[in-house]
Amino acid sequence: MAEQTLDCLGEACPVPLVRTQKALAGLAVGDVLIVQIDHSCAMKNIPEWADKEGHNFEIDEVETGRWEIVIEKAH
Amino acid sequence: MTNLSSTTGRDANAAGSGGLRNNAVFKDLFVNPWTYVTGAVILALLNIALIASTGKGWGVTTAFAYWAGWIWNGVGGDAHNWAYFTEVAKAFNGEGFNFLTDPASIMNLGIIAGAFLSVLLASQARFKGLKSGKQAVAAILGGLLMGFGARLAFGCNIGALFTALPSLSGQGWVFIVFIFLGAAVGSRLLVKYFI
């Protein structure tokens, strides 16, 4: 199970979501993608998309206004 | 589908180890985004209050044109005869019209102050640098296109859409059709060339 980090710091919507979708598409089932964001909208639309697609995810508040969304590719 | 946890921050201080940030009411009011319905109702009420108190609906970008005109006048130019100010936004040449007497200019300051207050209350304020030269070019180009487009359309998505529609102005319906067309083209360009 590979783990990949995607740096989306300083990027505004919808760029983090589109980059997440592209990055996850290149991973194998069971792999983990860690998306780093500092844009609060991305904290909403990335988990919403992951939930809709059926991937498990976890939101980690790393520091004030900065988050990591950990997504496990389910299919 | 499980959202495993949202409070497993590595830095206990950042995540907040107690106090207001973990208070449910405070979180709903200031940290979590409001629902679309809540936002819509509040915007509608505020716009009614604005029309009642100033006689005009909410607009954002016409004030930017005024600012540019004032700056141009300030550096020795003469913006009073610009067609936009003699034909469209005639208030510019009105008696005693300046930054302090223009409600839209003051409201634009309020938007910036309010947005800042909002991220402070949510503990999400941080300085962000530019990620790349590409991002800087895109921001400048996007700003110029939006500003120019908003002048051609006689308003932005606030004045020509949000304020136009409830005022039963036909302009708003034309605007909404083309904003969807523009967004469809724009998002394809974004995905193809920017990401």
PDB file of C-alpha atoms in Angstrom:
ATOM      1  CA  MET A   1       0.000   0.000   0.000  1.00  0.00           C
ATOM      2  CA  ALA A   2       1.631   3.132  -1.243  1.00  0.00           C
ATOM      3  CA  GLU A   3       1.223   6.561   0.285  1.00  0.00           C
ATOM      4  CA  GLN A   4       1.359   9.733  -1.770  1.00  0.00           C
ATOM      5  CA  THR A   5       1.285  13.365  -0.660  1.00  0.00           C
ATOM      6  CA  LEU A   6      -0.351  16.045  -2.776  1.00  0.00           C
ATOM      7  CA  ASP A   7       0.655  19.621  -2.020  1.00  0.00           C
ATOM      8  CA  CYS A   8      -2.316  21.908  -2.680  1.00  0.00           C
ATOM      9  CA  LEU A   9      -1.251  24.638  -0.257  1.00  0.00           C
ATOM     10  CA  GLY A  10      -2.004  28.103  -1.603  1.00  0.00           C
ATOM     11  CA  GLU A  11      -4.423  26.797  -4.196  1.00  0.00           C
ATOM     12  CA  ALA A  12      -8.039  27.876  -4.369  1.00  0.00           C
ATOM     13  CA  CYS A  13     -11.153  25.984  -5.446  1.00  0.00           C
ATOM     14  CA  PRO A  14     -11.701  24.053  -7.535  1.00  0.00           C
ATOM     15  CA  VAL A  15      -7.998  23.346  -8.142  1.00  0.00           C
ATOM     16  CA  PRO A  16      -7.407  21.140  -5.031  1.00  0.00           C
ATOM     17  CA  LEU A  17     -10.460  18.969  -5.819  1.00  0.00           C
ATOM     18  CA  VAL A  18      -9.530  18.467  -9.478  1.00  0.00           C
ATOM     19  CA  ARG A  19      -5.916  17.654  -8.570  1.00  0.00           C
ATOM     20  CA  THR A  20      -7.148  15.202  -5.912  1.00  0.00           C
ATOM     21  CA  GLN A  21      -9.382  13.451  -8.432  1.00  0.00           C
ATOM     22  CA  LYS A  22      -6.506  13.173 -10.909  1.00  0.00           C
ATOM     23  CA  ALA A  23      -4.020  11.962  -8.281  1.00  0.00           C
ATOM     24  CA  LEU A  24      -6.365   9.341  -6.850  1.00  0.00           C
ATOM     25  CA  ALA A  25      -7.124   8.017 -10.323  1.00  0.00           C
ATOM     26  CA  GLY A  26      -3.426   7.160 -10.672  1.00  0.00           C
ATOM     27  CA  LEU A  27      -3.290   5.139  -7.446  1.00  0.00           C
ATOM     28  CA  ALA A  28      -4.105   1.488  -6.793  1.00  0.00           C
ATOM     29  CA  VAL A  29      -6.920   0.261  -4.547  1.00  0.00           C
ATOM     30  CA  GLY A  30      -5.843   0.471  -0.912  1.00  0.00           C
ATOM     31  CA  ASP A  31      -3.320   3.239  -1.558  1.00  0.00           C
ATOM     32  CA  VAL A  32      -3.475   6.374   0.563  1.00  0.00           C
ATOM     33  CA  LEU A  33      -3.437   9.942  -0.721  1.00  0.00           C
ATOM     34  CA  ILE A  34      -2.658  12.795   1.676  1.00  0.00           C
ATOM     35  CA  VAL A  35      -3.943  16.103   0.334  1.00  0.00           C
ATOM     36  CA  GLN A  36      -2.485  19.206   2.002  1.00  0.00           C
ATOM     37  CA  ILE A  37      -4.802  22.232   1.823  1.00  0.00           C
ATOM     38  CA  ASP A  38      -5.137  25.705   3.349  1.00  0.00           C
ATOM     39  CA  HIS A  39      -8.384  26.681   1.612  1.00  0.00           C
ATOM     40  CA  SER A  40     -11.449  26.026   3.752  1.00  0.00           C
ATOM     41  CA  CYS A  41     -13.746  25.348   0.757  1.00  0.00           C
ATOM     42  CA  ALA A  42     -11.507  22.440  -0.238  1.00  0.00           C
ATOM     43  CA  MET A  43     -12.028  21.054   3.251  1.00  0.00           C
ATOM     44  CA  LYS A  44     -15.697  20.809   2.282  1.00  0.00           C
ATOM     45  CA  ASN A  45     -15.741  19.751  -1.376  1.00  0.00           C
ATOM     46  CA  ILE A  46     -12.933  17.152  -1.277  1.00  0.00           C
ATOM     47  CA  PRO A  47     -14.505  15.148   1.600  1.00  0.00           C
ATOM     48  CA  GLU A  48     -17.943  15.517  -0.045  1.00  0.00           C
ATOM     49  CA  TRP A  49     -16.572  14.074  -3.270  1.00  0.00           C
ATOM     50  CA  ALA A  50     -14.675  11.280  -1.457  1.00  0.00           C
ATOM     51  CA  ASP A  51     -17.826  10.392   0.474  1.00  0.00           C
ATOM     52  CA  LYS A  52     -19.914  10.304  -2.714  1.00  0.00           C
ATOM     53  CA  GLU A  53     -17.330   8.094  -4.425  1.00  0.00           C
ATOM     54  CA  GLY A  54     -17.174   5.778  -1.413  1.00  0.00           C
ATOM     55  CA  HIS A  55     -13.558   6.352  -0.367  1.00  0.00           C
ATOM     56  CA  ASN A  56     -12.698   6.418   3.343  1.00  0.00           C
ATOM     57  CA  PHE A  57     -11.189   9.668   4.477  1.00  0.00           C
ATOM     58  CA  GLU A  58     -10.010  11.529   7.521  1.00  0.00           C
ATOM     59  CA  ILE A  59      -9.528  15.277   8.057  1.00  0.00           C
ATOM     60  CA  ASP A  60      -6.547  16.326  10.102  1.00  0.00           C
ATOM     61  CA  GLU A  61      -6.157  19.923  11.256  1.00  0.00           C
ATOM     62  CA  VAL A  62      -2.382  20.273  11.132  1.00  0.00           C
ATOM     63  CA  GLU A  63      -2.300  23.886  12.311  1.00  0.00           C
ATOM     64  CA  THR A  64      -4.501  26.948  12.211  1.00  0.00           C
ATOM     65  CA  GLY A  65      -6.071  27.146   8.755  1.00  0.00           C
ATOM     66  CA  ARG A  66      -4.143  24.176   7.359  1.00  0.00           C
ATOM     67  CA  TRP A  67      -5.486  20.690   6.904  1.00  0.00           C
ATOM     68  CA  GLU A  68      -4.546  17.281   5.593  1.00  0.00           C
ATOM     69  CA  ILE A  69      -7.227  15.101   4.079  1.00  0.00           C
ATOM     70  CA  VAL A  70      -6.198  11.461   4.160  1.00  0.00           C
ATOM     71  CA  ILE A  71      -8.060   9.453   1.529  1.00  0.00           C
ATOM     72  CA  GLU A  72      -7.887   5.698   1.126  1.00  0.00           C
ATOM     73  CA  LYS A  73      -8.739   4.552  -2.385  1.00  0.00           C
ATOM     74  CA  ALA A  74     -11.606   2.076  -2.025  1.00  0.00           C
ATOM     75  CA  HIS A  75     -12.151   0.989  -5.616  1.00  0.00           C
TER      76      HIS A  75
ATOM     77  CA  MET B   1     -18.274   5.623   4.518  1.00  0.00           C
ATOM     78  CA  THR B   2     -16.806   6.859   7.685  1.00  0.00           C
ATOM     79  CA  ASN B   3     -15.457  10.221   8.469  1.00  0.00           C
ATOM     80  CA  LEU B   4     -13.031   8.687  10.916  1.00  0.00           C
ATOM     81  CA  SER B   5     -12.399  11.780  12.951  1.00  0.00           C
ATOM     82  CA  SER B   6     -12.015  15.450  12.469  1.00  0.00           C
ATOM     83  CA  THR B   7     -10.248  16.320  15.685  1.00  0.00           C
ATOM     84  CA  THR B   8      -7.098  14.267  15.500  1.00  0.00           C
ATOM     85  CA  GLY B   9      -4.875  17.268  14.951  1.00  0.00           C
ATOM     86  CA  ARG B  10      -1.212  16.579  15.581  1.00  0.00           C
ATOM     87  CA  ASP B  11      -0.773  19.941  17.173  1.00  0.00           C
ATOM     88  CA  ALA B  12      -3.093  20.065  20.144  1.00  0.00           C
ATOM     89  CA  ASN B  13      -2.854  23.838  20.363  1.00  0.00           C
ATOM     90  CA  ALA B  14      -3.850  24.320  16.758  1.00  0.00           C
ATOM     91  CA  ALA B  15      -6.815  22.006  16.983  1.00  0.00           C
ATOM     92  CA  GLY B  16      -7.925  23.694  20.186  1.00  0.00           C
ATOM     93  CA  SER B  17      -7.957  21.665  23.335  1.00  0.00           C
ATOM     94  CA  GLY B  18     -11.049  23.231  24.809  1.00  0.00           C
ATOM     95  CA  GLY B  19     -12.923  26.459  25.270  1.00  0.00           C
ATOM     96  CA  LEU B  20     -14.924  28.277  22.638  1.00  0.00           C
ATOM     97  CA  ARG B  21     -13.626  26.349  19.636  1.00  0.00           C
ATOM     98  CA  ASN B  22     -15.231  23.172  20.899  1.00  0.00           C
ATOM     99  CA  ASN B  23     -18.500  24.833  21.855  1.00  0.00           C
ATOM    100  CA  ALA B  24     -21.205  23.505  19.509  1.00  0.00           C
ATOM    101  CA  VAL B  25     -23.078  26.813  19.159  1.00  0.00           C
ATOM    102  CA  PHE B  26     -19.880  28.771  18.506  1.00  0.00           C
ATOM    103  CA  LYS B  27     -18.840  26.190  15.900  1.00  0.00           C
ATOM    104  CA  ASP B  28     -22.166  26.374  14.083  1.00  0.00           C
ATOM    105  CA  LEU B  29     -22.114  30.167  14.078  1.00  0.00           C
ATOM    106  CA  PHE B  30     -18.495  30.953  13.318  1.00  0.00           C
ATOM    107  CA  VAL B  31     -16.494  27.893  12.265  1.00  0.00           C
ATOM    108  CA  ASN B  32     -18.642  25.614  10.113  1.00  0.00           C
ATOM    109  CA  PRO B  33     -20.004  27.042   6.849  1.00  0.00           C
ATOM    110  CA  TRP B  34     -23.658  28.094   7.004  1.00  0.00           C
ATOM    111  CA  THR B  35     -26.124  26.232   4.803  1.00  0.00           C
ATOM    112  CA  TYR B  36     -27.090  27.735   1.438  1.00  0.00           C
ATOM    113  CA  VAL B  37     -30.596  28.444   2.757  1.00  0.00           C
ATOM    114  CA  THR B  38     -29.284  30.308   5.820  1.00  0.00           C
ATOM    115  CA  GLY B  39     -26.967  32.340   3.616  1.00  0.00           C
ATOM    116  CA  ALA B  40     -29.694  33.100   1.078  1.00  0.00           C
ATOM    117  CA  VAL B  41     -32.174  34.289   3.698  1.00  0.00           C
ATOM    118  CA  ILE B  42     -29.594  36.523   5.401  1.00  0.00           C
ATOM    119  CA  LEU B  43     -28.465  37.987   2.060  1.00  0.00           C
ATOM    120  CA  ALA B  44     -32.077  38.698   1.076  1.00  0.00           C
ATOM    121  CA  LEU B  45     -32.815  40.433   4.396  1.00  0.00           C
ATOM    122  CA  LEU B  46     -29.624  42.489   4.181  1.00  0.00           C
ATOM    123  CA  ASN B  47     -30.372  43.524   0.597  1.00  0.00           C
ATOM    124  CA  ILE B  48     -33.864  44.654   1.638  1.00  0.00           C
ATOM    125  CA  ALA B  49     -32.307  46.689   4.460  1.00  0.00           C
ATOM    126  CA  LEU B  50     -29.792  48.147   2.005  1.00  0.00           C
ATOM    127  CA  ILE B  51     -32.434  49.182  -0.559  1.00  0.00           C
ATOM    128  CA  ALA B  52     -34.554  50.679   2.236  1.00  0.00           C
ATOM    129  CA  SER B  53     -31.653  52.710   3.628  1.00  0.00           C
ATOM    130  CA  THR B  54     -29.746  53.764   0.488  1.00  0.00           C
ATOM    131  CA  GLY B  55     -32.338  53.428  -2.286  1.00  0.00           C
ATOM    132  CA  LYS B  56     -30.000  51.179  -4.270  1.00  0.00           C
ATOM    133  CA  GLY B  57     -29.416  47.446  -4.438  1.00  0.00           C
ATOM    134  CA  TRP B  58     -26.114  45.796  -3.676  1.00  0.00           C
ATOM    135  CA  GLY B  59     -23.309  46.162  -6.202  1.00  0.00           C
ATOM    136  CA  VAL B  60     -19.582  45.627  -5.930  1.00  0.00           C
ATOM    137  CA  THR B  61     -17.601  46.346  -9.070  1.00  0.00           C
ATOM    138  CA  THR B  62     -19.047  49.704 -10.138  1.00  0.00           C
ATOM    139  CA  ALA B  63     -17.335  51.086  -7.043  1.00  0.00           C
ATOM    140  CA  PHE B  64     -14.022  49.714  -8.387  1.00  0.00           C
ATOM    141  CA  ALA B  65     -14.552  51.810 -11.530  1.00  0.00           C
ATOM    142  CA  TYR B  66     -15.100  54.850  -9.278  1.00  0.00           C
ATOM    143  CA  TRP B  67     -11.901  54.022  -7.375  1.00  0.00           C
ATOM    144  CA  ALA B  68      -9.973  53.847 -10.645  1.00  0.00           C
ATOM    145  CA  GLY B  69     -11.487  57.187 -11.693  1.00  0.00           C
ATOM    146  CA  TRP B  70     -10.555  58.810  -8.374  1.00  0.00           C
ATOM    147  CA  ILE B  71      -7.012  57.451  -8.598  1.00  0.00           C
ATOM    148  CA  TRP B  72      -6.738  58.702 -12.185  1.00  0.00           C
ATOM    149  CA  ASN B  73      -7.969  62.144 -11.105  1.00  0.00           C
ATOM    150  CA  GLY B  74      -5.604  62.001  -8.130  1.00  0.00           C
ATOM    151  CA  VAL B  75      -2.547  61.548 -10.313  1.00  0.00           C
ATOM    152  CA  GLY B  76      -3.501  64.495 -12.485  1.00  0.00           C
ATOM    153  CA  GLY B  77      -5.794  62.844 -15.018  1.00  0.00           C
ATOM    154  CA  ASP B  78      -9.392  63.737 -15.777  1.00  0.00           C
ATOM    155  CA  ALA B  79     -11.845  60.853 -15.573  1.00  0.00           C
ATOM    156  CA  HIS B  80     -14.959  63.063 -15.452  1.00  0.00           C
ATOM    157  CA  ASN B  81     -15.426  62.911 -19.214  1.00  0.00           C
ATOM    158  CA  TRP B  82     -14.990  59.145 -19.577  1.00  0.00           C
ATOM    159  CA  ALA B  83     -17.992  57.796 -21.475  1.00  0.00           C
ATOM    160  CA  TYR B  84     -18.605  55.267 -18.693  1.00  0.00           C
ATOM    161  CA  PHE B  85     -19.072  58.071 -16.167  1.00  0.00           C
ATOM    162  CA  THR B  86     -21.062  60.401 -18.456  1.00  0.00           C
ATOM    163  CA  GLU B  87     -23.342  57.697 -19.871  1.00  0.00           C
ATOM    164  CA  VAL B  88     -23.541  54.751 -17.442  1.00  0.00           C
ATOM    165  CA  ALA B  89     -22.345  55.363 -13.881  1.00  0.00           C
ATOM    166  CA  LYS B  90     -23.350  59.020 -13.816  1.00  0.00           C
ATOM    167  CA  ALA B  91     -23.189  59.205 -10.016  1.00  0.00           C
ATOM    168  CA  PHE B  92     -19.431  59.671 -10.417  1.00  0.00           C
ATOM    169  CA  ASN B  93     -19.955  63.263 -11.551  1.00  0.00           C
ATOM    170  CA  GLY B  94     -22.636  63.980  -8.947  1.00  0.00           C
ATOM    171  CA  GLU B  95     -22.250  66.831  -6.475  1.00  0.00           C
ATOM    172  CA  GLY B  96     -20.336  65.816  -3.326  1.00  0.00           C
ATOM    173  CA  PHE B  97     -19.787  62.246  -4.542  1.00  0.00           C
ATOM    174  CA  ASN B  98     -16.664  60.703  -3.065  1.00  0.00           C
ATOM    175  CA  PHE B  99     -15.392  57.567  -1.371  1.00  0.00           C
ATOM    176  CA  LEU B 100     -17.120  58.382   1.916  1.00  0.00           C
ATOM    177  CA  THR B 101     -20.488  59.246   0.364  1.00  0.00           C
ATOM    178  CA  ASP B 102     -20.585  56.193  -1.923  1.00  0.00           C
ATOM    179  CA  PRO B 103     -22.335  53.345  -0.038  1.00  0.00           C
ATOM    180  CA  ALA B 104     -20.877  50.710  -2.383  1.00  0.00           C
ATOM    181  CA  SER B 105     -17.295  51.811  -1.678  1.00  0.00           C
ATOM    182  CA  ILE B 106     -17.881  51.658   2.064  1.00  0.00           C
ATOM    183  CA  MET B 107     -19.573  48.279   1.717  1.00  0.00           C
ATOM    184  CA  ASN B 108     -16.589  46.915  -0.199  1.00  0.00           C
ATOM    185  CA  LEU B 109     -14.409  47.857   2.759  1.00  0.00           C
ATOM    186  CA  GLY B 110     -16.992  46.144   4.969  1.00  0.00           C
ATOM    187  CA  ILE B 111     -16.738  42.949   2.901  1.00  0.00           C
ATOM    188  CA  ILE B 112     -12.963  42.857   3.385  1.00  0.00           C
ATOM    189  CA  ALA B 113     -13.238  43.628   7.110  1.00  0.00           C
ATOM    190  CA  GLY B 114     -16.057  41.100   7.527  1.00  0.00           C
ATOM    191  CA  ALA B 115     -14.193  38.358   5.677  1.00  0.00           C
ATOM    192  CA  PHE B 116     -11.137  38.981   7.851  1.00  0.00           C
ATOM    193  CA  LEU B 117     -13.238  38.888  11.034  1.00  0.00           C
ATOM    194  CA  SER B 118     -14.867  35.685   9.854  1.00  0.00           C
ATOM    195  CA  VAL B 119     -11.563  33.796   9.376  1.00  0.00           C
ATOM    196  CA  LEU B 120     -10.289  35.167  12.680  1.00  0.00           C
ATOM    197  CA  LEU B 121     -13.377  33.886  14.520  1.00  0.00           C
ATOM    198  CA  ALA B 122     -13.002  30.501  12.830  1.00  0.00           C
ATOM    199  CA  SER B 123      -9.276  30.443  13.734  1.00  0.00           C
ATOM    200  CA  GLN B 124      -8.414  29.890  10.094  1.00  0.00           C
ATOM    201  CA  ALA B 125      -6.491  33.067   9.350  1.00  0.00           C
ATOM    202  CA  ARG B 126      -3.093  32.647   7.777  1.00  0.00           C
ATOM    203  CA  PHE B 127      -0.875  34.461   5.302  1.00  0.00           C
ATOM    204  CA  LYS B 128      -0.590  32.633   2.030  1.00  0.00           C
ATOM    205  CA  GLY B 129       2.164  33.190  -0.452  1.00  0.00           C
ATOM    206  CA  LEU B 130       1.871  32.819  -4.178  1.00  0.00           C
ATOM    207  CA  LYS B 131       2.378  29.233  -5.225  1.00  0.00           C
ATOM    208  CA  SER B 132       3.837  29.894  -8.653  1.00  0.00           C
ATOM    209  CA  GLY B 133       4.320  32.480 -11.357  1.00  0.00           C
ATOM    210  CA  LYS B 134       1.557  30.713 -13.246  1.00  0.00           C
ATOM    211  CA  GLN B 135      -0.827  31.385 -10.366  1.00  0.00           C
ATOM    212  CA  ALA B 136       0.154  35.080 -10.337  1.00  0.00           C
ATOM    213  CA  VAL B 137      -0.407  35.425 -14.080  1.00  0.00           C
ATOM    214  CA  ALA B 138      -3.746  33.612 -13.814  1.00  0.00           C
ATOM    215  CA  ALA B 139      -4.862  35.869 -10.947  1.00  0.00           C
ATOM    216  CA  ILE B 140      -3.942  39.088 -12.752  1.00  0.00           C
ATOM    217  CA  LEU B 141      -5.411  37.929 -16.059  1.00  0.00           C
ATOM    218  CA  GLY B 142      -8.554  36.673 -14.336  1.00  0.00           C
ATOM    219  CA  GLY B 143      -8.979  39.919 -12.426  1.00  0.00           C
ATOM    220  CA  LEU B 144      -8.591  42.023 -15.556  1.00  0.00           C
ATOM    221  CA  LEU B 145     -11.067  39.883 -17.510  1.00  0.00           C
ATOM    222  CA  MET B 146     -13.604  39.914 -14.677  1.00  0.00           C
ATOM    223  CA  GLY B 147     -13.303  43.662 -14.179  1.00  0.00           C
ATOM    224  CA  PHE B 148     -13.537  44.397 -17.898  1.00  0.00           C
ATOM    225  CA  GLY B 149     -16.402  41.937 -18.351  1.00  0.00           C
ATOM    226  CA  ALA B 150     -18.305  43.374 -15.411  1.00  0.00           C
ATOM    227  CA  ARG B 151     -18.109  46.866 -16.957  1.00  0.00           C
ATOM    228  CA  LEU B 152     -19.314  45.583 -20.351  1.00  0.00           C
ATOM    229  CA  ALA B 153     -22.183  43.732 -18.647  1.00  0.00           C
ATOM    230  CA  PHE B 154     -23.053  46.815 -16.543  1.00  0.00           C
ATOM    231  CA  GLY B 155     -22.409  44.897 -13.340  1.00  0.00           C
ATOM    232  CA  CYS B 156     -20.847  41.794 -11.850  1.00  0.00           C
ATOM    233  CA  ASN B 157     -22.605  38.730 -10.496  1.00  0.00           C
ATOM    234  CA  ILE B 158     -23.788  40.862  -7.582  1.00  0.00           C
ATOM    235  CA  GLY B 159     -25.180  43.969  -9.305  1.00  0.00           C
ATOM    236  CA  ALA B 160     -26.200  42.333 -12.564  1.00  0.00           C
ATOM    237  CA  LEU B 161     -27.465  39.071 -11.070  1.00  0.00           C
ATOM    238  CA  PHE B 162     -28.072  39.030  -7.328  1.00  0.00           C
ATOM    239  CA  THR B 163     -29.599  42.513  -7.300  1.00  0.00           C
ATOM    240  CA  ALA B 164     -31.080  42.418 -10.815  1.00  0.00           C
ATOM    241  CA  LEU B 165     -33.166  39.241 -10.427  1.00  0.00           C
ATOM    242  CA  PRO B 166     -35.251  40.241  -7.381  1.00  0.00           C
ATOM    243  CA  SER B 167     -35.656  43.720  -8.912  1.00  0.00           C
ATOM    244  CA  LEU B 168     -37.408  41.956 -11.840  1.00  0.00           C
ATOM    245  CA  SER B 169     -34.810  43.231 -14.253  1.00  0.00           C
ATOM    246  CA  GLY B 170     -34.500  41.295 -17.531  1.00  0.00           C
ATOM    247  CA  GLN B 171     -30.761  41.920 -17.420  1.00  0.00           C
ATOM    248  CA  GLY B 172     -30.370  39.364 -14.632  1.00  0.00           C
ATOM    249  CA  TRP B 173     -31.889  36.552 -16.748  1.00  0.00           C
ATOM    250  CA  VAL B 174     -29.609  37.290 -19.694  1.00  0.00           C
ATOM    251  CA  PHE B 175     -26.675  37.426 -17.266  1.00  0.00           C
ATOM    252  CA  ILE B 176     -27.506  34.063 -15.646  1.00  0.00           C
ATOM    253  CA  VAL B 177     -27.657  32.233 -19.005  1.00  0.00           C
ATOM    254  CA  PHE B 178     -24.259  33.554 -20.045  1.00  0.00           C
ATOM    255  CA  ILE B 179     -22.652  33.033 -16.636  1.00  0.00           C
ATOM    256  CA  PHE B 180     -23.436  29.309 -17.000  1.00  0.00           C
ATOM    257  CA  LEU B 181     -22.056  29.235 -20.543  1.00  0.00           C
ATOM    258  CA  GLY B 182     -18.952  31.115 -19.392  1.00  0.00           C
ATOM    259  CA  ALA B 183     -18.469  28.820 -16.406  1.00  0.00           C
ATOM    260  CA  ALA B 184     -18.757  25.724 -18.628  1.00  0.00           C
ATOM    261  CA  VAL B 185     -16.084  27.030 -21.008  1.00  0.00           C
ATOM    262  CA  GLY B 186     -13.958  28.404 -18.146  1.00  0.00           C
ATOM    263  CA  SER B 187     -13.883  25.172 -16.157  1.00  0.00           C
ATOM    264  CA  ARG B 188     -12.797  23.204 -19.243  1.00  0.00           C
ATOM    265  CA  LEU B 189      -9.988  25.688 -19.893  1.00  0.00           C
ATOM    266  CA  LEU B 190      -9.007  25.531 -16.208  1.00  0.00           C
ATOM    267  CA  VAL B 191      -8.740  21.739 -16.155  1.00  0.00           C
ATOM    268  CA  LYS B 192      -6.978  21.597 -19.524  1.00  0.00           C
ATOM    269  CA  TYR B 193      -4.418  24.374 -19.177  1.00  0.00           C
ATOM    270  CA  PHE B 194      -4.067  25.332 -15.533  1.00  0.00           C
ATOM    271  CA  ILE B 195      -4.117  22.144 -13.468  1.00  0.00           C
TER     272      ILE B 195
END
